[in-house]
Tab-separated table of C-alpha atoms and ligand atoms in Angstrom:
chain	number	residue	atom	x	y	z
A	204	MET	CA	0.000	0.000	0.000
A	205	VAL	CA	1.439	3.342	-1.096
A	206	GLU	CA	1.416	5.896	1.707
A	207	HIS	CA	0.136	9.442	1.700
A	208	VAL	CA	2.967	11.860	0.918
A	209	ILE	CA	3.604	15.367	2.223
A	210	ALA	CA	5.916	16.476	-0.596
A	211	ARG	CA	8.789	18.781	0.409
A	212	SER	CA	9.778	19.901	-3.092
A	213	LEU	CA	8.320	20.140	-6.566
A	214	ASP	CA	10.674	17.425	-7.824
A	215	GLU	CA	9.519	15.076	-5.107
A	216	ALA	CA	5.866	15.786	-5.931
A	217	LEU	CA	6.371	15.229	-9.675
A	218	ASP	CA	8.375	12.063	-9.001
A	219	CYS	CA	5.561	10.668	-6.887
A	220	LEU	CA	3.013	11.374	-9.620
A	221	ASN	CA	5.242	9.650	-12.131
A	222	GLN	CA	5.379	6.488	-10.066
A	223	HIS	CA	1.871	5.995	-8.687
A	224	GLU	CA	-1.673	7.240	-8.846
A	225	TYR	CA	-2.273	9.940	-6.250
A	226	THR	CA	-5.018	12.356	-5.345
A	227	ILE	CA	-3.493	15.831	-5.296
A	228	LEU	CA	-4.501	18.053	-2.396
A	229	SER	CA	-3.908	21.807	-2.492
A	230	GLY	CA	-6.137	23.815	-0.138
A	231	GLY	CA	-8.419	20.838	0.384
A	232	THR	CA	-11.531	23.039	0.493
A	233	ASP	CA	-13.221	21.042	-2.248
A	234	HIS	CA	-11.698	17.656	-1.706
A	235	MET	CA	-11.931	17.417	2.086
A	236	VAL	CA	-15.658	18.138	1.741
A	237	GLN	CA	-16.181	15.714	-1.147
A	238	LYS	CA	-14.396	12.870	0.702
A	239	ARG	CA	-15.943	13.681	4.054
A	240	SER	CA	-17.007	10.823	6.311
A	241	TRP	CA	-18.354	10.634	9.874
A	242	ALA	CA	-16.888	12.822	12.598
A	243	GLY	CA	-13.877	11.150	14.166
A	244	THR	CA	-13.090	9.086	11.075
A	245	LYS	CA	-10.683	9.802	8.261
A	246	PRO	CA	-11.989	11.196	4.973
A	247	LEU	CA	-12.597	8.461	2.411
A	248	PHE	CA	-9.754	8.916	-0.020
A	249	THR	CA	-9.592	5.959	-2.382
A	250	LYS	CA	-6.074	6.752	-3.597
A	251	PRO	CA	-3.067	7.850	-1.561
A	252	VAL	CA	-2.982	11.618	-1.159
A	253	LEU	CA	-0.159	13.839	-2.354
A	254	PHE	CA	-0.100	16.988	-0.215
A	255	LEU	CA	1.383	20.039	-1.936
A	256	HIS	CA	1.124	22.208	1.164
A	257	GLN	CA	4.861	22.134	2.004
A	258	VAL	CA	6.141	22.654	-1.548
A	259	LYS	CA	7.703	26.114	-1.260
A	260	GLU	CA	8.280	26.524	-5.026
A	261	LEU	CA	4.513	26.523	-5.563
A	262	TYR	CA	3.867	29.642	-3.473
A	263	GLY	CA	4.108	33.271	-4.500
A	264	ILE	CA	3.329	35.811	-7.178
A	265	LYS	CA	5.723	37.266	-9.749
A	266	VAL	CA	5.074	39.881	-12.395
A	267	ASP	CA	7.176	39.832	-15.520
A	268	SER	CA	6.561	41.730	-18.793
A	269	ASN	CA	2.904	42.277	-18.054
A	270	VAL	CA	2.147	38.703	-17.107
A	271	MET	CA	1.347	37.767	-13.551
A	272	GLU	CA	2.559	34.320	-12.549
A	273	ILE	CA	0.723	32.843	-9.581
A	274	GLY	CA	2.173	29.719	-7.964
A	275	ALA	CA	-0.378	26.912	-7.763
A	276	MET	CA	-0.440	26.847	-3.934
A	277	THR	CA	-0.869	30.606	-3.479
A	278	SER	CA	-4.024	31.172	-1.450
A	279	MET	CA	-6.907	33.274	-2.687
A	280	THR	CA	-6.271	35.601	0.260
A	281	CYS	CA	-2.709	36.326	-0.934
A	282	ILE	CA	-3.906	36.834	-4.504
A	283	GLU	CA	-6.627	39.225	-3.360
A	284	GLU	CA	-4.105	41.218	-1.318
A	285	HIS	CA	-1.501	41.576	-4.089
A	286	PRO	CA	-1.383	45.140	-5.481
A	287	GLN	CA	-1.102	44.036	-9.135
A	288	THR	CA	-3.875	41.466	-9.178
A	289	PRO	CA	-6.515	42.490	-11.770
A	290	THR	CA	-9.443	44.206	-10.071
A	291	ILE	CA	-11.991	41.821	-11.537
A	292	LEU	CA	-10.196	38.866	-9.930
A	293	LYS	CA	-10.037	40.669	-6.584
A	294	GLU	CA	-13.753	41.414	-6.775
A	295	CYS	CA	-14.435	37.780	-7.584
A	296	ILE	CA	-12.309	36.418	-4.726
A	297	ARG	CA	-14.032	38.727	-2.232
A	298	GLN	CA	-17.280	37.044	-3.239
A	299	ILE	CA	-15.941	33.537	-2.750
A	300	ALA	CA	-16.778	31.912	0.587
A	301	SER	CA	-15.293	33.444	3.749
A	302	PRO	CA	-11.821	34.441	5.015
A	303	GLY	CA	-11.107	30.960	6.426
A	304	ILE	CA	-11.848	29.238	3.129
A	305	ARG	CA	-9.979	31.872	1.112
A	306	ASN	CA	-6.900	31.344	3.308
A	307	ALA	CA	-6.772	27.745	2.082
A	308	ALA	CA	-8.415	27.779	-1.364
A	309	THR	CA	-6.271	28.006	-4.498
A	310	LEU	CA	-6.914	28.895	-8.132
A	311	ALA	CA	-5.365	25.577	-9.180
A	312	GLY	CA	-7.965	23.754	-7.067
A	313	ASN	CA	-10.776	25.900	-8.424
A	314	ILE	CA	-9.694	24.975	-11.975
A	315	ALA	CA	-8.831	21.288	-11.437
A	316	ASN	CA	-12.041	20.676	-9.505
A	317	ALA	CA	-13.819	21.605	-12.769
A	318	SER	CA	-17.084	22.613	-11.191
A	319	PRO	CA	-19.487	24.363	-13.585
A	320	ALA	CA	-20.037	26.911	-10.803
A	321	ALA	CA	-16.363	27.720	-10.130
A	322	ASP	CA	-16.286	31.500	-9.768
A	323	ALA	CA	-12.573	32.098	-10.269
A	324	VAL	CA	-12.553	29.937	-13.418
A	325	CYS	CA	-15.155	32.228	-14.912
A	326	VAL	CA	-12.984	35.301	-14.313
A	327	LEU	CA	-9.748	33.579	-15.345
A	328	ILE	CA	-11.259	32.657	-18.706
A	329	ALA	CA	-12.422	36.257	-19.207
A	330	LEU	CA	-8.845	37.349	-18.400
A	331	HIS	CA	-7.360	34.952	-20.987
A	332	ALA	CA	-5.414	33.222	-18.245
A	333	LYS	CA	-3.244	30.204	-18.929
A	334	VAL	CA	-2.392	27.209	-16.806
A	335	VAL	CA	1.116	25.797	-16.510
A	336	ILE	CA	0.964	22.004	-16.397
A	337	SER	CA	4.000	19.954	-15.397
A	338	SER	CA	5.002	16.337	-15.112
A	339	ALA	CA	8.389	14.783	-14.371
A	340	ASN	CA	9.215	14.899	-18.095
A	341	HIS	CA	7.660	18.035	-19.503
A	342	THR	CA	5.951	21.364	-18.881
A	343	TYR	CA	3.453	23.134	-21.085
A	344	GLU	CA	0.980	25.995	-21.019
A	345	THR	CA	-2.605	26.069	-22.122
A	346	PHE	CA	-5.678	28.283	-21.704
A	347	VAL	CA	-7.922	27.672	-18.679
A	348	GLU	CA	-10.919	26.846	-20.898
A	349	GLN	CA	-8.894	24.128	-22.578
A	350	VAL	CA	-8.089	22.437	-19.253
A	351	ILE	CA	-11.703	21.848	-18.285
A	352	THR	CA	-13.537	19.389	-20.525
A	353	GLY	CA	-16.744	18.755	-18.559
A	354	PRO	CA	-18.210	18.579	-15.076
A	355	ARG	CA	-15.323	17.369	-12.845
A	356	LYS	CA	-13.328	16.484	-15.963
A	357	THR	CA	-10.008	17.954	-17.064
A	358	ILE	CA	-7.256	17.179	-19.539
A	359	LEU	CA	-4.820	16.565	-16.667
A	360	LYS	CA	-3.102	13.183	-16.887
A	361	GLN	CA	-2.335	11.046	-13.869
A	362	ASN	CA	1.315	12.165	-13.790
A	363	GLU	CA	0.570	15.863	-14.328
A	364	MET	CA	-0.275	18.749	-12.092
A	365	ILE	CA	-0.917	22.463	-12.292
A	366	THR	CA	2.155	24.364	-11.115
A	367	ALA	CA	1.180	27.960	-11.933
A	368	ILE	CA	-1.411	30.272	-13.452
A	369	HIS	CA	-0.418	33.019	-15.906
A	370	ILE	CA	-2.598	36.104	-16.184
A	371	PRO	CA	-1.941	38.749	-18.853
A	372	LEU	CA	-2.239	42.157	-17.210
A	373	LEU	CA	-4.142	44.012	-19.935
A	374	VAL	CA	-6.218	46.592	-18.053
A	375	PRO	CA	-9.769	46.458	-19.401
A	376	THR	CA	-11.704	49.586	-20.314
A	377	PHE	CA	-14.610	48.057	-18.454
A	378	HIS	CA	-15.120	44.877	-16.464
A	379	ALA	CA	-17.590	43.319	-14.082
A	380	PHE	CA	-18.150	40.124	-12.150
A	381	TYR	CA	-21.715	39.343	-11.165
A	382	LYS	CA	-22.618	36.421	-8.967
A	383	VAL	CA	-26.163	35.357	-8.255
A	384	GLY	CA	-26.515	33.021	-5.308
A	385	GLY	CA	-28.198	32.549	-1.951
A	386	ARG	CA	-26.179	33.436	1.124
A	387	MET	CA	-22.991	35.219	0.098
A	388	ALA	CA	-20.349	33.508	2.209
A	389	ASP	CA	-21.093	29.963	1.144
A	390	ALA	CA	-23.344	30.325	-1.838
A	391	ILE	CA	-22.656	28.133	-4.797
A	392	SER	CA	-23.397	30.391	-7.730
A	393	LYS	CA	-26.734	29.834	-9.407
A	394	ILE	CA	-25.292	31.804	-12.253
A	395	SER	CA	-22.313	34.099	-12.631
A	396	LEU	CA	-20.943	36.360	-15.340
A	397	ALA	CA	-17.479	37.769	-15.873
A	398	GLY	CA	-17.274	40.484	-18.514
A	399	PHE	CA	-14.190	42.162	-19.998
A	400	ILE	CA	-14.154	44.929	-22.614
A	401	TYR	CA	-11.099	46.649	-24.047
A	402	ILE	CA	-11.517	49.639	-26.318
A	403	HIS	CA	-8.737	50.693	-28.674
A	404	ASN	CA	-9.075	53.800	-30.888
A	405	GLY	CA	-12.800	53.918	-30.198
A	406	LYS	CA	-13.364	50.347	-31.366
A	407	ILE	CA	-13.968	47.177	-29.404
A	408	ALA	CA	-10.627	45.348	-29.408
A	409	GLU	CA	-11.516	42.720	-26.786
A	410	PHE	CA	-14.980	41.552	-25.845
A	411	ARG	CA	-15.167	38.582	-23.513
A	412	LEU	CA	-18.158	37.270	-21.636
A	413	CYS	CA	-17.903	34.158	-19.555
A	414	PHE	CA	-20.770	32.424	-17.756
A	415	GLY	CA	-20.524	30.149	-14.725
A	416	ALA	CA	-23.156	27.668	-13.553
A	417	VAL	CA	-25.385	27.803	-16.651
A	418	GLY	CA	-24.359	24.428	-18.050
A	419	PRO	CA	-22.001	21.487	-17.530
A	420	LYS	CA	-18.951	23.741	-17.526
A	421	VAL	CA	-17.974	27.363	-17.322
A	422	ILE	CA	-18.631	28.669	-20.798
A	423	ARG	CA	-17.533	31.440	-23.100
A	424	ASN	CA	-19.083	31.873	-26.500
A	425	VAL	CA	-16.089	32.892	-28.529
A	426	GLU	CA	-18.008	33.253	-31.799
A	427	GLN	CA	-20.461	35.725	-30.311
A	428	ASP	CA	-17.631	37.608	-28.658
A	429	PHE	CA	-15.662	37.824	-31.899
A	430	ALA	CA	-18.684	39.285	-33.671
A	431	MET	CA	-18.215	42.365	-31.484
A	432	LEU	CA	-14.618	43.048	-32.423
A	433	GLY	CA	-13.938	46.178	-34.442
A	434	LYS	CA	-17.403	47.581	-33.684
A	435	ASP	CA	-17.927	50.861	-31.867
A	436	ILE	CA	-19.834	51.521	-28.684
A	437	GLU	CA	-22.966	52.867	-30.422
A	438	TYR	CA	-23.229	49.634	-32.367
A	439	LEU	CA	-23.031	47.645	-29.152
A	440	ALA	CA	-25.809	49.676	-27.564
A	441	MET	CA	-27.973	49.376	-30.678
A	442	GLU	CA	-27.489	45.686	-31.307
A	443	MET	CA	-27.666	44.678	-27.659
A	444	ASP	CA	-30.994	42.850	-27.759
A	445	SER	CA	-30.280	40.724	-30.795
A	446	TYR	CA	-26.804	40.019	-29.488
A	447	ILE	CA	-28.242	38.847	-26.173
A	448	ASP	CA	-30.784	36.590	-27.859
A	449	SER	CA	-28.247	34.816	-30.010
A	450	TYR	CA	-25.851	34.582	-27.075
A	451	ILE	CA	-28.421	32.907	-24.833
A	452	GLU	CA	-29.385	30.507	-27.587
A	453	ALA	CA	-25.765	29.542	-28.053
A	454	ILE	CA	-25.038	28.841	-24.364
A	455	SER	CA	-28.397	27.051	-23.744
A	456	PRO	CA	-28.731	27.083	-19.938
A	457	ILE	CA	-29.753	23.844	-18.171
A	458	ASP	CA	-32.108	22.625	-15.428
A	459	ASP	CA	-30.612	21.245	-12.228
A	460	GLN	CA	-31.313	21.065	-8.509
A	461	ARG	CA	-30.187	24.640	-7.901
A	462	SER	CA	-32.193	26.339	-10.654
A	463	THR	CA	-34.405	25.903	-13.678
A	464	LYS	CA	-33.551	26.525	-17.308
A	465	GLU	CA	-36.095	29.350	-17.576
A	466	TYR	CA	-34.702	31.098	-14.508
A	467	ARG	CA	-31.173	30.844	-15.828
A	468	GLN	CA	-32.164	32.115	-19.281
A	469	MET	CA	-33.875	35.109	-17.783
A	470	VAL	CA	-31.051	35.924	-15.376
A	471	ALA	CA	-28.349	35.376	-18.010
A	472	LYS	CA	-30.146	37.836	-20.292
A	473	ASN	CA	-30.474	40.381	-17.525
A	474	LEU	CA	-26.829	40.039	-16.545
A	475	ILE	CA	-25.575	40.651	-20.093
A	476	LYS	CA	-27.914	43.621	-20.362
A	477	LYS	CA	-26.719	45.018	-17.047
A	478	PHE	CA	-23.112	44.570	-18.129
A	479	ILE	CA	-23.532	46.276	-21.502
A	480	LEU	CA	-25.662	49.124	-20.140
A	481	SER	CA	-23.223	49.776	-17.283
A	482	PHE	CA	-20.400	49.865	-19.795
A	483	VAL	CA	-22.222	52.266	-22.139
A	484	GLU	CA	-23.133	54.465	-19.192
A	485	ALA	CA	-19.575	54.438	-17.848
A	486	THR	CA	-18.070	55.440	-21.208
A	487	ASN	CA	-20.682	58.109	-21.993
A	488	GLY	CA	-20.724	59.470	-18.454
B	1089	MET	CA	8.409	10.190	8.352
B	1090	ASN	CA	6.339	8.584	11.068
B	1091	GLU	CA	4.975	11.640	12.824
B	1092	ILE	CA	3.703	15.133	12.218
B	1093	ARG	CA	5.208	17.861	14.367
B	1094	PHE	CA	3.413	21.097	15.145
B	1095	TRP	CA	2.948	23.584	17.965
B	1096	LEU	CA	-0.392	23.354	19.705
B	1097	ASN	CA	-1.268	26.372	21.821
B	1098	GLY	CA	2.426	27.091	22.134
B	1099	LYS	CA	3.591	23.560	23.001
B	1100	GLU	CA	5.503	21.357	20.593
B	1101	VAL	CA	3.641	18.136	19.826
B	1102	HIS	CA	4.579	15.080	17.795
B	1103	HIS	CA	1.496	13.406	16.440
B	1104	PRO	CA	1.379	10.001	14.701
B	1105	TYR	CA	1.599	10.264	10.900
B	1106	GLU	CA	-2.080	10.531	10.005
B	1107	PRO	CA	-1.957	13.294	7.374
B	1108	THR	CA	-5.517	12.931	6.058
B	1109	LYS	CA	-7.110	13.069	9.492
B	1110	ARG	CA	-9.186	16.178	10.110
B	1111	LEU	CA	-7.479	18.657	12.400
B	1112	LEU	CA	-10.797	19.064	14.240
B	1113	ASP	CA	-10.869	15.380	15.242
B	1114	VAL	CA	-7.248	15.460	16.342
B	1115	LEU	CA	-7.895	18.513	18.527
B	1116	ARG	CA	-11.085	17.220	20.107
B	1117	ASP	CA	-10.462	13.485	20.378
B	1118	HIS	CA	-6.732	13.339	20.932
B	1119	TYR	CA	-5.929	16.533	22.804
B	1120	SER	CA	-9.347	16.980	24.481
B	1121	LEU	CA	-9.592	20.534	23.179
B	1122	THR	CA	-13.342	20.778	22.709
B	1123	GLY	CA	-13.598	24.538	22.230
B	1124	ALA	CA	-13.631	24.089	18.468
B	1125	LYS	CA	-17.041	22.578	17.682
B	1126	GLU	CA	-18.330	20.543	14.794
B	1127	GLY	CA	-21.330	22.308	13.296
B	1128	CYS	CA	-21.558	21.495	9.622
B	1129	GLY	CA	-18.339	19.575	9.008
B	1130	GLU	CA	-17.990	21.173	5.589
B	1131	GLY	CA	-16.475	24.594	6.006
B	1132	GLU	CA	-19.692	26.576	6.107
B	1133	CYS	CA	-20.442	27.436	9.725
B	1134	GLY	CA	-17.121	28.407	11.320
B	1135	ALA	CA	-17.824	26.673	14.661
B	1136	CYS	CA	-14.537	24.797	14.266
B	1137	SER	CA	-12.370	27.873	13.509
B	1138	VAL	CA	-8.737	27.806	14.621
B	1139	LEU	CA	-5.693	29.952	13.932
B	1140	ILE	CA	-2.848	28.405	11.954
B	1141	ASP	CA	0.172	30.697	11.762
B	1142	SER	CA	-2.136	33.561	12.767
B	1143	LEU	CA	-4.645	32.973	9.971
B	1144	ILE	CA	-8.136	31.580	10.471
B	1145	TYR	CA	-9.087	28.177	9.031
B	1146	PRO	CA	-11.993	25.780	9.478
B	1147	ALA	CA	-10.454	22.801	11.294
B	1148	CYS	CA	-13.153	20.457	9.976
B	1149	ILE	CA	-11.734	20.534	6.448
B	1150	THR	CA	-8.092	21.036	7.359
B	1151	PRO	CA	-6.118	17.814	7.020
B	1152	LEU	CA	-3.513	17.279	9.715
B	1153	ALA	CA	-0.814	17.429	7.000
B	1154	HIS	CA	-1.505	21.157	6.678
B	1155	VAL	CA	-0.329	21.970	10.199
B	1156	SER	CA	3.021	20.240	9.808
B	1157	ASN	CA	5.583	22.619	11.401
B	1158	ALA	CA	2.902	25.262	12.010
B	1159	GLN	CA	1.628	27.136	15.066
B	1160	VAL	CA	-1.927	26.080	15.847
B	1161	TYR	CA	-4.043	28.023	18.320
B	1162	THR	CA	-7.473	27.031	19.564
B	1163	ILE	CA	-9.776	29.064	21.786
B	1164	GLU	CA	-8.219	27.324	24.823
B	1165	GLY	CA	-4.795	28.596	23.811
B	1166	ILE	CA	-5.740	32.225	23.314
B	1167	LYS	CA	-7.692	32.473	26.574
B	1168	THR	CA	-4.660	33.760	28.447
B	1169	LEU	CA	-3.902	36.549	25.957
B	1170	PRO	CA	-4.729	40.164	26.855
B	1171	SER	CA	-6.514	40.486	23.493
B	1172	TYR	CA	-8.826	37.644	24.505
B	1173	ALA	CA	-9.862	39.516	27.648
B	1174	ILE	CA	-10.788	42.550	25.537
B	1175	ILE	CA	-12.850	40.476	23.109
B	1176	GLU	CA	-14.559	38.583	25.934
B	1177	GLU	CA	-15.511	41.787	27.686
B	1178	ALA	CA	-16.860	43.307	24.471
B	1179	PHE	CA	-18.941	40.167	23.747
B	1180	ILE	CA	-20.407	40.271	27.274
B	1181	GLU	CA	-21.133	43.984	27.161
B	1182	GLU	CA	-22.945	43.733	23.831
B	1183	GLY	CA	-24.848	40.571	24.771
B	1184	ALA	CA	-23.255	38.792	21.833
B	1185	VAL	CA	-23.489	35.339	23.421
B	1186	GLN	CA	-26.746	33.434	23.692
B	1187	CYS	CA	-26.582	29.641	23.417
B	1188	GLY	CA	-22.823	29.944	22.924
B	1189	ILE	CA	-22.161	27.237	20.383
B	1190	CYS	CA	-20.922	29.682	17.754
B	1191	THR	CA	-18.990	31.783	20.261
B	1192	PRO	CA	-15.548	30.126	20.217
B	1193	GLY	CA	-15.539	30.382	16.420
B	1194	MET	CA	-16.780	33.974	16.529
B	1195	VAL	CA	-14.020	34.892	18.979
B	1196	MET	CA	-11.382	33.264	16.753
B	1197	ALA	CA	-12.784	35.127	13.735
B	1198	THR	CA	-12.721	38.385	15.708
B	1199	LEU	CA	-9.116	37.870	16.734
B	1200	ALA	CA	-8.076	36.908	13.187
B	1201	LEU	CA	-9.784	40.024	11.829
B	1202	LEU	CA	-8.283	42.413	14.399
B	1203	LYS	CA	-4.807	40.953	13.904
B	1204	LYS	CA	-5.013	41.944	10.232
B	1205	THR	CA	-7.264	44.987	10.493
B	1206	PRO	CA	-7.090	46.594	13.969
B	1207	HIS	CA	-9.626	49.293	13.015
B	1208	PRO	CA	-12.125	47.569	10.742
B	1209	THR	CA	-15.073	49.224	9.013
B	1210	LEU	CA	-18.540	47.719	9.378
B	1211	GLU	CA	-18.111	46.020	6.005
B	1212	GLN	CA	-14.795	44.533	7.078
B	1213	ILE	CA	-16.335	43.246	10.297
B	1214	LYS	CA	-19.154	41.617	8.359
B	1215	ASP	CA	-16.680	39.998	5.996
B	1216	GLY	CA	-14.494	38.938	8.920
B	1217	ILE	CA	-17.318	36.933	10.497
B	1218	SER	CA	-18.943	35.934	7.206
B	1219	GLY	CA	-17.766	32.352	7.614
B	1220	ASN	CA	-19.401	32.012	11.038
B	1221	LEU	CA	-23.060	31.161	11.455
B	1222	CYS	CA	-25.083	32.105	14.521
B	1223	ARG	CA	-28.648	30.857	14.991
B	1224	CYS	CA	-29.410	33.004	18.036
B	1225	THR	CA	-28.227	36.590	18.031
B	1226	GLY	CA	-29.171	37.829	14.585
B	1227	TYR	CA	-25.547	38.982	14.245
B	1228	ASN	CA	-26.110	42.628	15.181
B	1229	MET	CA	-24.826	42.141	18.713
B	1230	ILE	CA	-21.812	40.259	17.429
B	1231	VAL	CA	-20.974	42.964	14.900
B	1232	LYS	CA	-21.276	45.551	17.673
B	1233	ALA	CA	-19.090	43.447	19.962
B	1234	VAL	CA	-16.340	43.226	17.351
B	1235	LEU	CA	-16.542	46.973	16.802
B	1236	ARG	CA	-16.400	47.574	20.556
B	1237	ALA	CA	-13.388	45.288	20.913
B	1238	SER	CA	-11.616	47.137	18.109
B	1239	LEU	CA	-12.207	50.454	19.857
B	1240	LYS	CA	-11.013	49.117	23.213
B	1241	GLY	CA	-8.037	47.204	22.005
B	1242	GLU	CA	-4.651	48.500	21.041
B	1243	SER	CA	-2.815	46.876	18.182
B	1244	PRO	CA	-0.807	44.703	17.913
B	1245	TRP	CA	-3.457	42.099	18.581
C	442	FAD	C1	-17.767	26.674	2.528
C	442	FAD	C2	-17.244	26.697	1.128
C	442	FAD	C3	-17.603	27.733	0.282
C	442	FAD	C4	-17.114	27.783	-1.033
C	442	FAD	N1	-17.499	28.827	-1.824
C	442	FAD	C5	-17.055	28.876	-3.109
C	442	FAD	C6	-17.449	29.957	-3.963
C	442	FAD	O1	-18.149	30.879	-3.550
C	442	FAD	N2	-16.996	29.953	-5.249
C	442	FAD	C7	-16.186	28.968	-5.738
C	442	FAD	O2	-15.799	29.028	-6.897
C	442	FAD	N3	-15.799	27.942	-4.944
C	442	FAD	C8	-16.227	27.875	-3.652
C	442	FAD	N4	-15.843	26.809	-2.848
C	442	FAD	C9	-15.071	25.722	-3.436
C	442	FAD	C10	-13.553	25.770	-3.217
C	442	FAD	O3	-13.206	26.538	-2.085
C	442	FAD	C11	-12.802	26.310	-4.441
C	442	FAD	O4	-13.147	25.583	-5.583
C	442	FAD	C12	-11.296	26.284	-4.251
C	442	FAD	O5	-10.703	27.131	-5.213
C	442	FAD	C13	-10.661	24.909	-4.347
C	442	FAD	O6	-9.260	25.032	-4.165
C	442	FAD	P1	-8.453	24.038	-3.187
C	442	FAD	O7	-7.028	24.384	-3.318
C	442	FAD	O8	-9.032	24.061	-1.838
C	442	FAD	O9	-8.770	22.649	-3.896
C	442	FAD	P2	-8.557	21.134	-3.393
C	442	FAD	O10	-9.751	20.714	-2.617
C	442	FAD	O11	-7.224	20.972	-2.794
C	442	FAD	O12	-8.570	20.402	-4.796
C	442	FAD	C14	-9.685	20.428	-5.657
C	442	FAD	C15	-9.460	19.476	-6.835
C	442	FAD	O13	-8.400	19.957	-7.655
C	442	FAD	C16	-7.341	19.010	-7.709
C	442	FAD	N5	-6.100	19.785	-7.615
C	442	FAD	C17	-5.796	20.691	-6.633
C	442	FAD	N6	-4.618	21.277	-6.877
C	442	FAD	C18	-4.142	20.758	-8.041
C	442	FAD	C19	-2.954	20.963	-8.805
C	442	FAD	N7	-2.022	21.856	-8.430
C	442	FAD	N8	-2.802	20.265	-9.945
C	442	FAD	C20	-3.743	19.377	-10.337
C	442	FAD	N9	-4.887	19.129	-9.653
C	442	FAD	C21	-5.091	19.809	-8.515
C	442	FAD	C22	-7.544	18.089	-6.549
C	442	FAD	O14	-7.025	16.816	-6.787
C	442	FAD	C23	-9.052	18.079	-6.433
C	442	FAD	O15	-9.613	17.200	-7.368
C	442	FAD	C24	-16.277	26.757	-1.506
C	442	FAD	C25	-15.910	25.712	-0.654
C	442	FAD	C26	-16.372	25.675	0.650
C	442	FAD	C27	-15.950	24.561	1.552
C	443	FES	S1	-17.805	22.561	11.446
C	443	FES	FE1	-16.165	23.436	10.391
C	443	FES	S2	-17.070	25.042	9.360
C	443	FES	FE2	-18.781	24.046	10.219
C	444	FES	S1	-25.190	32.280	20.208
C	444	FES	FE1	-26.290	30.521	19.636
C	444	FES	S2	-25.496	30.129	17.693
C	444	FES	FE2	-24.612	31.994	18.158
């Protein structure tokens, strides 16, 4: 029986993954709950656990040529407190859980857990963030949306792990993160929207909307977003309703135990509308 | 590697190597520290709050591995601190304790908040205790108690 491992270095962690099947534990805020058993008994992990908590190389934030590199074990609290963290990500983190959870929770866990309602994933996709994935033999980078393939499903192989997140620091002309849920501190989003607009020479140069909790995974409709590029603000205001209709059709919200399809459609529409109107107001005002 | 070493309320302890065990169970069952309570067992109610290296965490979802080499404080361990006396007095004066089950967690959350933010705004107080549920007080008295403690206390907490 392979034992649980508290890795002391990145090499040790990657070596372990190369040799056996492990369950990776970062903050544990998703996994300790999912594997929970009765009080007084150990959580029901079916595989040995690889703890990343003591791997110093995985902590910290560096900024280099306009890209922020966040070590996989860096807590949401540290990310929220960093002066160069994009405002939209700070706003999102402040709406995630409570201080105690944010002290433990990581972006890597939020991504790898692949929940359709993961709030940070929604914002990271809108920010064009990339994930650095490493194994004992290789390291590569890919966009967050490419890592998550379905509910609780990722492209990560058994010998791979997330070692860092890269966020380009393009300051948007306008951004917003809206989260609709029950009680703030522990509400799983019923629906969330991250929006990012960048205007260059009076034209829309970046238009990114990303929805959480509407379907099996966090979703961005790239085609609809691309249709906005090169347009000016008046066009956006004028075409808003038809844009919203085709957007909603394309993301087709679902029914589940937290909400109905109709509710999600309605709220998704209202959120896009709120986002666009706030943007138009902010630029005209 | 057949044990996990940490400091519990200031004393060095060597615990058997059970890294997946919940810190809450280790505290309550092994060290008889029952101040941290189990409410929900899933990180939502804050009744099990402890300080690890001065930051607040829910002990019910903290695996023992995460306290390796760390300083862990429970409500029993902070009782002798001057800052505890200030918080206790403020909670009594504002009537912030009714049945009391949430109180150890609320006190830990208050201390964690004041350590970081000695003069919090109302919003910061609400965020500071946002991970702690109380079924009795309606929160207003607790918010007032935290505010009162912050006005009485001198940093550093
Ligand atoms: C009370 C409570 C409230 C919450 N509220 C919110 C909320 O409002 N919004 C929200 O989005 N989430 C919320 N969460 C969920 C959770 O806190 C987040 O998803 C968090 O980001 C998970 O990070 P972690 O490090 O704790 O993950 P862990 O539990 O450590 O891991 C989660 C999953 O990711 C895998 N994994 C972790 N790290 C890596 C890595 N480096 N490489 C590869 N795989 C990895 C693990 O194997 C596991 O499958 C809440 C949780 C609780 C308990
Ligand atoms: S028992 Fe730990 S948060 Fe509820
Ligand atoms: S005083 Fe009873 S739960 Fe808070």
